[in-house]
Amino acid sequence: GAVVSQHPSRVICKSGTSVKIECRSLDFQATTMFWYRQFPKQSLMLMATSNEGSKATYEQGVEKDKFLINHASLTLSTLTVTSAHPEDSSFYICSAQRTGFTDTQYFGPGTRLTVL
Amino acid sequence: GDSVTQMEGPVTLSEEAFLTINCTYTATGYPSLFWYVQYPGEGLQLLLKATKADDKGSNKGFEATYRKETTSFHLEKGSVQVSDSAVYFCALLEAAGNKLTFGGGTRVLVKP
């Protein structure tokens, strides 16, 4: 149990376009999901905390108008990178907390975004 | 704020060697501690965790003990395999919240 999926696994887009990444908890409900960004050979940086039915909480330095997060159901959160630029190229990873259990996050496999 | 420091890699070992990855933390209160593993091109998988002092987490031959007196959570495995080649992340979960703080990651390469 506790499987988290992400779609797509890889995406290549042109500069100026928007890209949507989905994060789904497949076999549990997740009131809270998290979005991370990982640069090559570096650790994970928390971008935002996504709570079902409410606005996401963004970490300092993360542009909320550029990285739109929607958590419309207990099993789905989406991250939309708007007007993407090459510097947005990165590995984006989501995680989910099982509702009622705050001590463990389950991670998705990640999405590799390349902006040309 | 909370922080996690782990030894820099890469760590290169031969198969069946003993592995230790050091991890120390700074936190207020009593956090929970985790080790995650990331295989090439994949997301993170929870390897083991400990939620209070002196707890030992274990999984797949890996062990780590929550040492409050030394604020450490070192990862050990007695005999590594080639399939253990990955990046290992130490992390803490703040006691009063739900945010994970990660260490910088340690790349481990096990050669046959």
PDB file of C-alpha atoms in Angstrom:
ATOM      1  CA  GLY A   1       0.000   0.000   0.000  1.00  0.00           C
ATOM      2  CA  ALA A   2       0.805   3.721   0.049  1.00  0.00           C
ATOM      3  CA  VAL A   3       1.584   4.143  -3.629  1.00  0.00           C
ATOM      4  CA  VAL A   4       1.939   7.576  -5.167  1.00  0.00           C
ATOM      5  CA  SER A   5       2.053   8.097  -8.910  1.00  0.00           C
ATOM      6  CA  GLN A   6       3.079  11.066 -11.005  1.00  0.00           C
ATOM      7  CA  HIS A   7       2.217  11.847 -14.574  1.00  0.00           C
ATOM      8  CA  PRO A   8       3.956  12.458 -16.832  1.00  0.00           C
ATOM      9  CA  SER A   9       7.286  10.913 -15.931  1.00  0.00           C
ATOM     10  CA  ARG A  10       9.080  13.062 -18.477  1.00  0.00           C
ATOM     11  CA  VAL A  11       8.020  16.147 -20.382  1.00  0.00           C
ATOM     12  CA  ILE A  12       9.782  18.386 -22.841  1.00  0.00           C
ATOM     13  CA  CYS A  13       8.216  21.704 -23.698  1.00  0.00           C
ATOM     14  CA  LYS A  14       9.017  24.941 -25.441  1.00  0.00           C
ATOM     15  CA  SER A  15       9.838  28.093 -23.544  1.00  0.00           C
ATOM     16  CA  GLY A  16       6.711  30.099 -22.744  1.00  0.00           C
ATOM     17  CA  THR A  17       4.322  27.181 -22.571  1.00  0.00           C
ATOM     18  CA  SER A  18       2.657  25.768 -19.466  1.00  0.00           C
ATOM     19  CA  VAL A  19       3.048  22.248 -18.156  1.00  0.00           C
ATOM     20  CA  LYS A  20       0.789  20.392 -15.744  1.00  0.00           C
ATOM     21  CA  ILE A  21       2.097  17.597 -13.521  1.00  0.00           C
ATOM     22  CA  GLU A  22      -0.281  15.292 -11.678  1.00  0.00           C
ATOM     23  CA  CYS A  23       0.327  13.592  -8.361  1.00  0.00           C
ATOM     24  CA  ARG A  24      -2.053  10.837  -7.283  1.00  0.00           C
ATOM     25  CA  SER A  25      -2.282   8.710  -4.167  1.00  0.00           C
ATOM     26  CA  LEU A  26      -3.479   5.397  -5.570  1.00  0.00           C
ATOM     27  CA  ASP A  27      -4.566   3.430  -2.534  1.00  0.00           C
ATOM     28  CA  PHE A  28      -5.048   5.980   0.232  1.00  0.00           C
ATOM     29  CA  GLN A  29      -6.531   9.377   0.857  1.00  0.00           C
ATOM     30  CA  ALA A  30      -4.131  12.271   1.242  1.00  0.00           C
ATOM     31  CA  THR A  31      -5.347  15.490   2.765  1.00  0.00           C
ATOM     32  CA  THR A  32      -1.866  16.932   2.430  1.00  0.00           C
ATOM     33  CA  MET A  33       0.563  16.632  -0.443  1.00  0.00           C
ATOM     34  CA  PHE A  34       3.918  18.263  -0.953  1.00  0.00           C
ATOM     35  CA  TRP A  35       5.799  19.421  -4.016  1.00  0.00           C
ATOM     36  CA  TYR A  36       9.577  19.322  -4.148  1.00  0.00           C
ATOM     37  CA  ARG A  37      12.150  20.319  -6.691  1.00  0.00           C
ATOM     38  CA  GLN A  38      15.452  18.534  -7.075  1.00  0.00           C
ATOM     39  CA  PHE A  39      18.425  19.836  -9.026  1.00  0.00           C
ATOM     40  CA  PRO A  40      21.022  17.400 -10.374  1.00  0.00           C
ATOM     41  CA  LYS A  41      22.998  15.724  -7.623  1.00  0.00           C
ATOM     42  CA  GLN A  42      21.347  17.873  -4.992  1.00  0.00           C
ATOM     43  CA  SER A  43      18.840  17.397  -2.236  1.00  0.00           C
ATOM     44  CA  LEU A  44      15.119  18.047  -2.361  1.00  0.00           C
ATOM     45  CA  MET A  45      13.826  21.548  -1.881  1.00  0.00           C
ATOM     46  CA  LEU A  46      10.283  21.909  -0.613  1.00  0.00           C
ATOM     47  CA  MET A  47       8.311  24.205  -2.887  1.00  0.00           C
ATOM     48  CA  ALA A  48       4.864  24.127  -1.363  1.00  0.00           C
ATOM     49  CA  THR A  49       2.435  22.280   0.844  1.00  0.00           C
ATOM     50  CA  SER A  50      -0.870  21.436  -0.771  1.00  0.00           C
ATOM     51  CA  ASN A  51      -3.982  20.897   1.342  1.00  0.00           C
ATOM     52  CA  GLU A  52      -7.162  19.473  -0.102  1.00  0.00           C
ATOM     53  CA  GLY A  53      -9.795  22.122  -0.587  1.00  0.00           C
ATOM     54  CA  SER A  54      -7.645  25.081   0.366  1.00  0.00           C
ATOM     55  CA  LYS A  55      -4.857  27.225  -1.014  1.00  0.00           C
ATOM     56  CA  ALA A  56      -1.355  25.890  -1.065  1.00  0.00           C
ATOM     57  CA  THR A  57       1.298  27.221   1.267  1.00  0.00           C
ATOM     58  CA  TYR A  58       4.430  28.212  -0.612  1.00  0.00           C
ATOM     59  CA  GLU A  59       7.954  28.256   0.741  1.00  0.00           C
ATOM     60  CA  GLN A  60       9.900  31.465   0.760  1.00  0.00           C
ATOM     61  CA  GLY A  61      11.268  32.328  -2.660  1.00  0.00           C
ATOM     62  CA  VAL A  62       8.812  30.176  -4.618  1.00  0.00           C
ATOM     63  CA  GLU A  63       6.626  32.168  -7.004  1.00  0.00           C
ATOM     64  CA  LYS A  64       3.042  31.131  -6.429  1.00  0.00           C
ATOM     65  CA  ASP A  65       1.881  32.692  -9.686  1.00  0.00           C
ATOM     66  CA  LYS A  66       4.412  30.662 -11.616  1.00  0.00           C
ATOM     67  CA  PHE A  67       3.913  27.348  -9.850  1.00  0.00           C
ATOM     68  CA  LEU A  68       0.165  26.876  -9.570  1.00  0.00           C
ATOM     69  CA  ILE A  69      -0.984  24.134  -7.239  1.00  0.00           C
ATOM     70  CA  ASN A  70      -4.453  22.657  -7.101  1.00  0.00           C
ATOM     71  CA  HIS A  71      -5.555  19.963  -4.656  1.00  0.00           C
ATOM     72  CA  ALA A  72      -9.161  19.414  -5.593  1.00  0.00           C
ATOM     73  CA  SER A  73      -9.619  15.904  -4.224  1.00  0.00           C
ATOM     74  CA  LEU A  74      -8.193  13.644  -1.542  1.00  0.00           C
ATOM     75  CA  THR A  75      -6.202  11.695  -4.115  1.00  0.00           C
ATOM     76  CA  LEU A  76      -5.021  14.288  -6.619  1.00  0.00           C
ATOM     77  CA  SER A  77      -2.812  17.351  -6.558  1.00  0.00           C
ATOM     78  CA  THR A  78      -1.546  19.141  -9.641  1.00  0.00           C
ATOM     79  CA  LEU A  79       1.399  21.441 -10.201  1.00  0.00           C
ATOM     80  CA  THR A  80       1.265  23.709 -13.223  1.00  0.00           C
ATOM     81  CA  VAL A  81       4.463  25.426 -14.292  1.00  0.00           C
ATOM     82  CA  THR A  82       3.245  28.501 -16.146  1.00  0.00           C
ATOM     83  CA  SER A  83       5.219  30.242 -18.874  1.00  0.00           C
ATOM     84  CA  ALA A  84       8.047  27.811 -18.413  1.00  0.00           C
ATOM     85  CA  HIS A  85      11.629  28.864 -19.058  1.00  0.00           C
ATOM     86  CA  PRO A  86      14.825  26.824 -19.324  1.00  0.00           C
ATOM     87  CA  GLU A  87      15.717  27.621 -15.707  1.00  0.00           C
ATOM     88  CA  ASP A  88      12.541  25.777 -14.662  1.00  0.00           C
ATOM     89  CA  SER A  89      14.031  22.553 -16.005  1.00  0.00           C
ATOM     90  CA  SER A  90      14.316  20.221 -13.065  1.00  0.00           C
ATOM     91  CA  PHE A  91      13.105  17.029 -11.425  1.00  0.00           C
ATOM     92  CA  TYR A  92       9.804  17.635  -9.648  1.00  0.00           C
ATOM     93  CA  ILE A  93       8.753  15.189  -6.951  1.00  0.00           C
ATOM     94  CA  CYS A  94       5.527  15.049  -5.013  1.00  0.00           C
ATOM     95  CA  SER A  95       4.762  13.301  -1.760  1.00  0.00           C
ATOM     96  CA  ALA A  96       1.555  12.521   0.074  1.00  0.00           C
ATOM     97  CA  GLN A  97       0.575  12.070   3.684  1.00  0.00           C
ATOM     98  CA  ARG A  98      -2.091   9.553   4.497  1.00  0.00           C
ATOM     99  CA  THR A  99      -5.037  11.402   6.019  1.00  0.00           C
ATOM    100  CA  GLY A 100      -4.762  11.291   9.793  1.00  0.00           C
ATOM    101  CA  PHE A 101      -1.131  10.206   9.761  1.00  0.00           C
ATOM    102  CA  THR A 102       1.374  13.030   9.727  1.00  0.00           C
ATOM    103  CA  ASP A 103       4.521  11.081  10.481  1.00  0.00           C
ATOM    104  CA  THR A 104       5.276   9.631   7.058  1.00  0.00           C
ATOM    105  CA  GLN A 105       5.347  10.981   3.527  1.00  0.00           C
ATOM    106  CA  TYR A 106       5.114   8.679   0.531  1.00  0.00           C
ATOM    107  CA  PHE A 107       6.901   9.909  -2.549  1.00  0.00           C
ATOM    108  CA  GLY A 108       6.021   9.747  -6.194  1.00  0.00           C
ATOM    109  CA  PRO A 109       8.552   8.647  -8.827  1.00  0.00           C
ATOM    110  CA  GLY A 110       9.179  12.196 -10.001  1.00  0.00           C
ATOM    111  CA  THR A 111       8.702  14.130 -13.231  1.00  0.00           C
ATOM    112  CA  ARG A 112      11.640  15.271 -15.327  1.00  0.00           C
ATOM    113  CA  LEU A 113      10.816  18.627 -16.932  1.00  0.00           C
ATOM    114  CA  THR A 114      12.992  19.948 -19.715  1.00  0.00           C
ATOM    115  CA  VAL A 115      12.226  23.389 -21.115  1.00  0.00           C
ATOM    116  CA  LEU A 116      13.834  24.151 -24.466  1.00  0.00           C
TER     117      LEU A 116
ATOM    118  CA  GLY B   1      15.608  26.263  12.136  1.00  0.00           C
ATOM    119  CA  ASP B   2      15.863  22.534  11.784  1.00  0.00           C
ATOM    120  CA  SER B   3      18.740  21.120   9.775  1.00  0.00           C
ATOM    121  CA  VAL B   4      20.213  17.778   8.767  1.00  0.00           C
ATOM    122  CA  THR B   5      23.851  17.154   7.932  1.00  0.00           C
ATOM    123  CA  GLN B   6      25.053  13.966   6.333  1.00  0.00           C
ATOM    124  CA  MET B   7      28.395  12.889   5.034  1.00  0.00           C
ATOM    125  CA  GLU B   8      29.201  13.865   1.513  1.00  0.00           C
ATOM    126  CA  GLY B   9      29.758  11.220  -1.054  1.00  0.00           C
ATOM    127  CA  PRO B  10      30.328   9.528  -3.217  1.00  0.00           C
ATOM    128  CA  VAL B  11      31.016   6.480  -1.133  1.00  0.00           C
ATOM    129  CA  THR B  12      32.474   3.655  -3.167  1.00  0.00           C
ATOM    130  CA  LEU B  13      32.484   0.159  -1.712  1.00  0.00           C
ATOM    131  CA  SER B  14      33.062  -3.384  -2.801  1.00  0.00           C
ATOM    132  CA  GLU B  15      30.256  -5.915  -2.572  1.00  0.00           C
ATOM    133  CA  GLU B  16      29.837  -7.390   0.937  1.00  0.00           C
ATOM    134  CA  ALA B  17      31.609  -4.446   2.562  1.00  0.00           C
ATOM    135  CA  PHE B  18      30.238  -2.652   5.620  1.00  0.00           C
ATOM    136  CA  LEU B  19      28.445   0.629   4.977  1.00  0.00           C
ATOM    137  CA  THR B  20      28.030   3.540   7.356  1.00  0.00           C
ATOM    138  CA  ILE B  21      26.517   6.878   6.412  1.00  0.00           C
ATOM    139  CA  ASN B  22      26.678   9.486   9.132  1.00  0.00           C
ATOM    140  CA  CYS B  23      23.742  11.791   9.809  1.00  0.00           C
ATOM    141  CA  THR B  24      23.390  14.435  12.502  1.00  0.00           C
ATOM    142  CA  TYR B  25      20.563  16.837  13.056  1.00  0.00           C
ATOM    143  CA  THR B  26      19.591  20.057  14.761  1.00  0.00           C
ATOM    144  CA  ALA B  27      15.998  20.466  15.843  1.00  0.00           C
ATOM    145  CA  THR B  28      13.791  21.860  18.532  1.00  0.00           C
ATOM    146  CA  GLY B  29      11.693  19.349  20.372  1.00  0.00           C
ATOM    147  CA  TYR B  30      11.704  15.690  19.466  1.00  0.00           C
ATOM    148  CA  PRO B  31      11.561  15.108  15.742  1.00  0.00           C
ATOM    149  CA  SER B  32      11.008  11.844  13.915  1.00  0.00           C
ATOM    150  CA  LEU B  33      13.949  10.687  11.827  1.00  0.00           C
ATOM    151  CA  PHE B  34      13.984   8.977   8.456  1.00  0.00           C
ATOM    152  CA  TRP B  35      16.238   7.476   5.854  1.00  0.00           C
ATOM    153  CA  TYR B  36      15.045   7.594   2.266  1.00  0.00           C
ATOM    154  CA  VAL B  37      16.708   5.948  -0.732  1.00  0.00           C
ATOM    155  CA  GLN B  38      16.613   7.208  -4.310  1.00  0.00           C
ATOM    156  CA  TYR B  39      17.550   4.881  -7.150  1.00  0.00           C
ATOM    157  CA  PRO B  40      18.672   6.415 -10.456  1.00  0.00           C
ATOM    158  CA  GLY B  41      15.881   8.266 -12.216  1.00  0.00           C
ATOM    159  CA  GLU B  42      13.331   7.504  -9.530  1.00  0.00           C
ATOM    160  CA  GLY B  43      11.632   9.226  -6.632  1.00  0.00           C
ATOM    161  CA  LEU B  44      12.347   8.588  -2.983  1.00  0.00           C
ATOM    162  CA  GLN B  45      11.462   5.431  -1.138  1.00  0.00           C
ATOM    163  CA  LEU B  46      11.171   5.267   2.608  1.00  0.00           C
ATOM    164  CA  LEU B  47      13.896   2.966   3.873  1.00  0.00           C
ATOM    165  CA  LEU B  48      13.380   3.174   7.617  1.00  0.00           C
ATOM    166  CA  LYS B  49      12.311   5.507  10.366  1.00  0.00           C
ATOM    167  CA  ALA B  50      12.463   6.094  14.122  1.00  0.00           C
ATOM    168  CA  THR B  51      10.084   8.251  16.067  1.00  0.00           C
ATOM    169  CA  LYS B  52      11.691   8.542  19.493  1.00  0.00           C
ATOM    170  CA  ALA B  53      15.024   8.352  21.259  1.00  0.00           C
ATOM    171  CA  ASP B  54      16.726   4.930  21.287  1.00  0.00           C
ATOM    172  CA  ASP B  55      14.326   3.571  18.662  1.00  0.00           C
ATOM    173  CA  LYS B  56      16.026   1.460  16.010  1.00  0.00           C
ATOM    174  CA  GLY B  57      14.642   1.482  12.501  1.00  0.00           C
ATOM    175  CA  SER B  58      15.503  -1.432  10.241  1.00  0.00           C
ATOM    176  CA  ASN B  59      14.674  -2.627   6.748  1.00  0.00           C
ATOM    177  CA  LYS B  60      16.378  -4.669   4.016  1.00  0.00           C
ATOM    178  CA  GLY B  61      19.444  -5.207   6.203  1.00  0.00           C
ATOM    179  CA  PHE B  62      19.827  -1.488   6.930  1.00  0.00           C
ATOM    180  CA  GLU B  63      19.659  -0.158  10.485  1.00  0.00           C
ATOM    181  CA  ALA B  64      19.730   3.222  12.179  1.00  0.00           C
ATOM    182  CA  THR B  65      19.336   4.141  15.845  1.00  0.00           C
ATOM    183  CA  TYR B  66      17.882   7.440  17.054  1.00  0.00           C
ATOM    184  CA  ARG B  67      20.561   8.847  19.380  1.00  0.00           C
ATOM    185  CA  LYS B  68      19.267  11.905  21.164  1.00  0.00           C
ATOM    186  CA  GLU B  69      22.437  12.456  23.178  1.00  0.00           C
ATOM    187  CA  THR B  70      24.540  12.796  20.038  1.00  0.00           C
ATOM    188  CA  THR B  71      21.676  14.050  17.809  1.00  0.00           C
ATOM    189  CA  SER B  72      22.560  11.384  15.288  1.00  0.00           C
ATOM    190  CA  PHE B  73      20.840   8.782  13.127  1.00  0.00           C
ATOM    191  CA  HIS B  74      23.641   6.956  11.330  1.00  0.00           C
ATOM    192  CA  LEU B  75      22.711   4.401   8.681  1.00  0.00           C
ATOM    193  CA  GLU B  76      24.501   1.035   8.634  1.00  0.00           C
ATOM    194  CA  LYS B  77      24.442  -2.147   6.618  1.00  0.00           C
ATOM    195  CA  GLY B  78      26.689  -5.074   7.314  1.00  0.00           C
ATOM    196  CA  SER B  79      27.090  -6.427   3.798  1.00  0.00           C
ATOM    197  CA  VAL B  80      26.170  -4.296   0.822  1.00  0.00           C
ATOM    198  CA  GLN B  81      25.136  -5.505  -2.606  1.00  0.00           C
ATOM    199  CA  VAL B  82      25.469  -3.921  -6.020  1.00  0.00           C
ATOM    200  CA  SER B  83      21.733  -3.270  -5.912  1.00  0.00           C
ATOM    201  CA  ASP B  84      22.265  -0.966  -2.923  1.00  0.00           C
ATOM    202  CA  SER B  85      23.890   1.587  -5.209  1.00  0.00           C
ATOM    203  CA  ALA B  86      21.717   4.681  -4.820  1.00  0.00           C
ATOM    204  CA  VAL B  87      21.512   8.069  -3.134  1.00  0.00           C
ATOM    205  CA  TYR B  88      20.557   7.987   0.528  1.00  0.00           C
ATOM    206  CA  PHE B  89      18.841  10.908   2.244  1.00  0.00           C
ATOM    207  CA  CYS B  90      18.556  11.465   5.951  1.00  0.00           C
ATOM    208  CA  ALA B  91      15.560  13.552   6.976  1.00  0.00           C
ATOM    209  CA  LEU B  92      13.721  14.796   9.997  1.00  0.00           C
ATOM    210  CA  LEU B  93      10.087  15.604  10.569  1.00  0.00           C
ATOM    211  CA  GLU B  94       9.565  18.446  12.988  1.00  0.00           C
ATOM    212  CA  ALA B  95       7.698  17.445  16.105  1.00  0.00           C
ATOM    213  CA  ALA B  96       4.954  20.032  15.794  1.00  0.00           C
ATOM    214  CA  GLY B  97       4.473  20.059  12.068  1.00  0.00           C
ATOM    215  CA  ASN B  98       4.515  18.026   8.906  1.00  0.00           C
ATOM    216  CA  LYS B  99       7.485  19.356   6.962  1.00  0.00           C
ATOM    217  CA  LEU B 100      10.440  17.150   6.155  1.00  0.00           C
ATOM    218  CA  THR B 101      13.921  18.609   6.259  1.00  0.00           C
ATOM    219  CA  PHE B 102      16.423  16.700   4.150  1.00  0.00           C
ATOM    220  CA  GLY B 103      20.149  16.307   4.326  1.00  0.00           C
ATOM    221  CA  GLY B 104      22.186  16.813   1.196  1.00  0.00           C
ATOM    222  CA  GLY B 105      22.151  13.148   0.209  1.00  0.00           C
ATOM    223  CA  THR B 106      24.990  10.622   0.002  1.00  0.00           C
ATOM    224  CA  ARG B 107      25.655   8.761  -3.203  1.00  0.00           C
ATOM    225  CA  VAL B 108      26.723   5.150  -2.657  1.00  0.00           C
ATOM    226  CA  LEU B 109      28.287   3.057  -5.372  1.00  0.00           C
ATOM    227  CA  VAL B 110      28.817  -0.641  -4.758  1.00  0.00           C
ATOM    228  CA  LYS B 111      31.146  -2.398  -7.147  1.00  0.00           C
ATOM    229  CA  PRO B 112      31.080  -6.141  -7.803  1.00  0.00           C
TER     230      PRO B 112
END
